[in-house]
mmCIF file of C-alpha atoms in Angstrom:
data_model
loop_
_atom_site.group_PDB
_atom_site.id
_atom_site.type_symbol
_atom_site.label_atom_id
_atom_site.label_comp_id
_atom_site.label_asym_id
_atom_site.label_seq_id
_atom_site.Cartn_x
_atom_site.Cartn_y
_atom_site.Cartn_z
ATOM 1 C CA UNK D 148 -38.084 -49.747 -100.027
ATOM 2 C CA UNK D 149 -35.190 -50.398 -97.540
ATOM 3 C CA UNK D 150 -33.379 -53.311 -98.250
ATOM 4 C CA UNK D 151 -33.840 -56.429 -95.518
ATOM 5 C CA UNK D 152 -30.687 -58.447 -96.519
ATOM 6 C CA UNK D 153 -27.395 -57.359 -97.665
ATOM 7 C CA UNK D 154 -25.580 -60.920 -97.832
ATOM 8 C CA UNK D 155 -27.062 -64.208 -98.333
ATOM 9 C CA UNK D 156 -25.076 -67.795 -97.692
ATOM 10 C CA UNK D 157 -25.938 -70.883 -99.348
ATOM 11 C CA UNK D 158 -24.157 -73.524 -98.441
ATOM 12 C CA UNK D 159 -23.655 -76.200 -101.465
ATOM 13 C CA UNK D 160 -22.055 -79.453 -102.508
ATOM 14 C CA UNK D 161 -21.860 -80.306 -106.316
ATOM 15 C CA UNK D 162 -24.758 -83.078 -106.739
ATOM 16 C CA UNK D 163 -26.951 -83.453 -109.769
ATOM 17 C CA UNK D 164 -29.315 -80.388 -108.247
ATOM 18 C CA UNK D 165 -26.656 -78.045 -107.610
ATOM 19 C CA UNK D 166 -26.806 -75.715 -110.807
ATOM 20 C CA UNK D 167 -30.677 -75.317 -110.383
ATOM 21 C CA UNK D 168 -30.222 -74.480 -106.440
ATOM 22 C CA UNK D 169 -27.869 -72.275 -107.439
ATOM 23 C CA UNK D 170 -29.833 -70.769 -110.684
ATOM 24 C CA UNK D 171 -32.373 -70.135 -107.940
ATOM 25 C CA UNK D 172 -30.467 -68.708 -105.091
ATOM 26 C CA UNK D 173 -28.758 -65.929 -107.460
ATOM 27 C CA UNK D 174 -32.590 -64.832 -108.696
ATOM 28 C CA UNK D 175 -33.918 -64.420 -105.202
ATOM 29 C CA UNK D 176 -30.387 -62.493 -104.490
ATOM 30 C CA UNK D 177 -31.464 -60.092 -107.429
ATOM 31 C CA UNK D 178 -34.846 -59.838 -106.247
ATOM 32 C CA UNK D 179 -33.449 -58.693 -102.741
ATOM 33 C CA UNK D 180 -30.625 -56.692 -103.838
ATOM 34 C CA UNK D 181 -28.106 -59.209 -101.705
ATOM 35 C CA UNK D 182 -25.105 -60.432 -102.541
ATOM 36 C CA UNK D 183 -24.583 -64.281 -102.653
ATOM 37 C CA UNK D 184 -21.933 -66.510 -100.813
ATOM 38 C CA UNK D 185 -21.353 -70.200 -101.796
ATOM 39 C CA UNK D 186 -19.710 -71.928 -99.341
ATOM 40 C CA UNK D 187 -19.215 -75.542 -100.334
ATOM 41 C CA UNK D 188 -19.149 -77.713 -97.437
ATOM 42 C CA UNK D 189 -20.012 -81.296 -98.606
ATOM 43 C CA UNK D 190 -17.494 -83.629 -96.939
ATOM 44 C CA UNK D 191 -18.658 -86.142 -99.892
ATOM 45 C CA UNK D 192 -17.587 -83.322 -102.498
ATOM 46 C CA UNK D 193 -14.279 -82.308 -100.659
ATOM 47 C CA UNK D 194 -13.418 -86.226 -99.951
ATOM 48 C CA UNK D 195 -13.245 -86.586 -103.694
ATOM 49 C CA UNK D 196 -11.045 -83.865 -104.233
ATOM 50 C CA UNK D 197 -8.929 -84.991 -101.651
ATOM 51 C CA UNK D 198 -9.170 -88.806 -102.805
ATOM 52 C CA UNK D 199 -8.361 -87.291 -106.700
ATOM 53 C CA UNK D 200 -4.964 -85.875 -105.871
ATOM 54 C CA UNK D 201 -2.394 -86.766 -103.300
ATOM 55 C CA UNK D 202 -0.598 -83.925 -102.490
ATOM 56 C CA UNK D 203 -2.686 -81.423 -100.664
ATOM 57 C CA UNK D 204 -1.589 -78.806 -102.285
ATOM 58 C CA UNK D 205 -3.091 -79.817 -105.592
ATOM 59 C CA UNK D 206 -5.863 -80.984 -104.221
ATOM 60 C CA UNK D 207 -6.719 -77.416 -103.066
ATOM 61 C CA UNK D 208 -5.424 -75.899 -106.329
ATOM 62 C CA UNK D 209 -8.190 -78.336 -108.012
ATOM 63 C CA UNK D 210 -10.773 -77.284 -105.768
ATOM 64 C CA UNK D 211 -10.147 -73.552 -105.712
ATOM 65 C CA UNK D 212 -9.747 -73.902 -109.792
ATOM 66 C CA UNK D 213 -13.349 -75.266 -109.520
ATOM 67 C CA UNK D 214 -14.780 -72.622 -107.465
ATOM 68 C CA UNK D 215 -13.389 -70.268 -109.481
ATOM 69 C CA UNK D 216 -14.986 -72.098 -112.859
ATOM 70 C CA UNK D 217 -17.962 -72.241 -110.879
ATOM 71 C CA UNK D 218 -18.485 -68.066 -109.854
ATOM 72 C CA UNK D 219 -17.113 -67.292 -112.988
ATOM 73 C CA UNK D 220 -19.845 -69.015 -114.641
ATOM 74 C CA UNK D 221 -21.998 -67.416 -111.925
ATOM 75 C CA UNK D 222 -21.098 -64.207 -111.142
ATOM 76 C CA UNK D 223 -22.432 -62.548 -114.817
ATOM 77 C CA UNK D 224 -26.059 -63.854 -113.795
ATOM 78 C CA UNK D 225 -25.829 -61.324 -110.554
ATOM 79 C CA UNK D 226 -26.989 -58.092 -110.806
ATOM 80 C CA UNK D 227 -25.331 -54.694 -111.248
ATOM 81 C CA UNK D 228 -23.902 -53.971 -108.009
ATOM 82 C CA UNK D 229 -24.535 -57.043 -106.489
ATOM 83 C CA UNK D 230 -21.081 -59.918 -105.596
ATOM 84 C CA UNK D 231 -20.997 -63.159 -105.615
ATOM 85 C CA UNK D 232 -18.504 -65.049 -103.540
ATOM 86 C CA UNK D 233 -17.483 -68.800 -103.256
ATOM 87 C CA UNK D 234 -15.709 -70.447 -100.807
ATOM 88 C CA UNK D 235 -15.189 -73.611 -99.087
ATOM 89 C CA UNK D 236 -13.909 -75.199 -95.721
ATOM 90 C CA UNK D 237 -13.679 -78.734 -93.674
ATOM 91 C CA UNK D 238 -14.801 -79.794 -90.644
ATOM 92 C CA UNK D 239 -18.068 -79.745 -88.244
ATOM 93 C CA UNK D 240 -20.348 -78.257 -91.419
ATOM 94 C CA UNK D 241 -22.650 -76.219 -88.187
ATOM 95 C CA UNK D 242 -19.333 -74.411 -86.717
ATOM 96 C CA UNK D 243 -18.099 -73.853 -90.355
ATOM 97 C CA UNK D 244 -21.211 -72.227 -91.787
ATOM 98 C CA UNK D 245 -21.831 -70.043 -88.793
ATOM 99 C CA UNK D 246 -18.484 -68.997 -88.313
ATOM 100 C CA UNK D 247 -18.693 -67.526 -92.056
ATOM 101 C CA UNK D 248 -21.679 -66.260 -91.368
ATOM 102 C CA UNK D 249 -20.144 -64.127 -88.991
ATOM 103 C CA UNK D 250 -17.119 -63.539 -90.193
ATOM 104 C CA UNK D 251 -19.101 -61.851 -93.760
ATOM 105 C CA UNK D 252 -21.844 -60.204 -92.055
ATOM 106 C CA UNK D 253 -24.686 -62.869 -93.181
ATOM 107 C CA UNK D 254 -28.145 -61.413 -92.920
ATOM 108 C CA UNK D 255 -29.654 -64.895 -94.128
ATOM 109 C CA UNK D 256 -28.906 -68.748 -94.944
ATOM 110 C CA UNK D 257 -30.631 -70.399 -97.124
ATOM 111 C CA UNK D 258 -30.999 -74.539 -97.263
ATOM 112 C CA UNK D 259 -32.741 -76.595 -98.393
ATOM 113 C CA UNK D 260 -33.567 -80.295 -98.914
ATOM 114 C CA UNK D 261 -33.118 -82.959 -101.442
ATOM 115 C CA UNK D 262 -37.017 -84.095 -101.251
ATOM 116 C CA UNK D 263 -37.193 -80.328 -102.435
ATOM 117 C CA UNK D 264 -37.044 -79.590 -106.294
ATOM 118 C CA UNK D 265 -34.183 -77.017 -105.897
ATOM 119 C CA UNK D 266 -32.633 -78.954 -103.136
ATOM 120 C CA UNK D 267 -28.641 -79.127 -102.571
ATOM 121 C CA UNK D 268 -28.757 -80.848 -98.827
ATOM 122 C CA UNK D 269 -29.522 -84.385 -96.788
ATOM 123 C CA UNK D 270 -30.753 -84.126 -93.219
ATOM 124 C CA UNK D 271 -26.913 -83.789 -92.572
ATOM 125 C CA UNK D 272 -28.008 -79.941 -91.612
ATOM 126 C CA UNK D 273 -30.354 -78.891 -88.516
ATOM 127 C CA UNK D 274 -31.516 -75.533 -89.938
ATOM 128 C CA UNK D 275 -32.347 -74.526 -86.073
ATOM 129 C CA UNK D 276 -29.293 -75.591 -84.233
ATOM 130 C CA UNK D 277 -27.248 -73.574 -87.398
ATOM 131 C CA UNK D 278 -30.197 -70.499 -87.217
ATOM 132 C CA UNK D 279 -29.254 -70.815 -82.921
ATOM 133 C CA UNK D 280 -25.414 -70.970 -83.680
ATOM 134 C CA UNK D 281 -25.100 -68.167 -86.163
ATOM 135 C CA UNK D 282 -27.911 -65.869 -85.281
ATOM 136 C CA UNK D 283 -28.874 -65.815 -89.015
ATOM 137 C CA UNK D 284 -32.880 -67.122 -90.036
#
């Protein structure tokens, strides 16, 4: 069977659904043989960090040091042969997530909703202006 994806983004923000979007995302990775990017890109999430620490520089220590937490406890769960990556960035959350999508060779983004019951995102996202703006599904 030839493989249809190679790399898969899901774009996240730590809410109360987050580890059961995420349990989900890195099963459907396995079942497609794709590797998995996080990309968190909640301004909520990243406000807090930045509102937590005043110097910038720890504030982006803190928030790397949680990504890091966060593939580590991840990144077992992934198949042999298959990477996860994490990541995170500010800014217009459409430009951000297609311009990693490009940048990483993204075959596929995956949202979805909080009405959903492995949901990570509000309406904040328009899944076809971001599909149009990063030529991803």
């Amino acid at each position: 069977m030839q493989k249809i994806f190679n790399n898969i983004l899901l774009p996240i923000h730590f809410d109360s659904n987050s580890n059961s979007v995420i349990e989900e995302a890195v099963e459907f990775s396995n079942h497609l043989k794709a590797n998995l990017h996080l990309i968190l890109t909640s301004e909520s999430t990243l406000s807090f960090f930045k509102n937590a620490f005043h110097d910038r520089e720890e504030y982006e220590m803190e928030l790397k040091s949680t990504l890091k937490q966060l593939h580590d406890n991840t990144n077992y769960k992934m198949d042999k042969g298959l990477a996860l990556f994490t990541s995170y960035g500010l800014g217009d959350i459409h430009k951000l997530i297609s311009d990693y999508a490009f940048e990483h060779n993204i075959d596929l983004i995956c949202l979805s909703y909080k009405k959903n019951p492995i949901a990570i995102f509000s309406n904040e996202l328009d899944a076809s202006s971001l599909a149009e703006r990063s030529n991803c599904p």
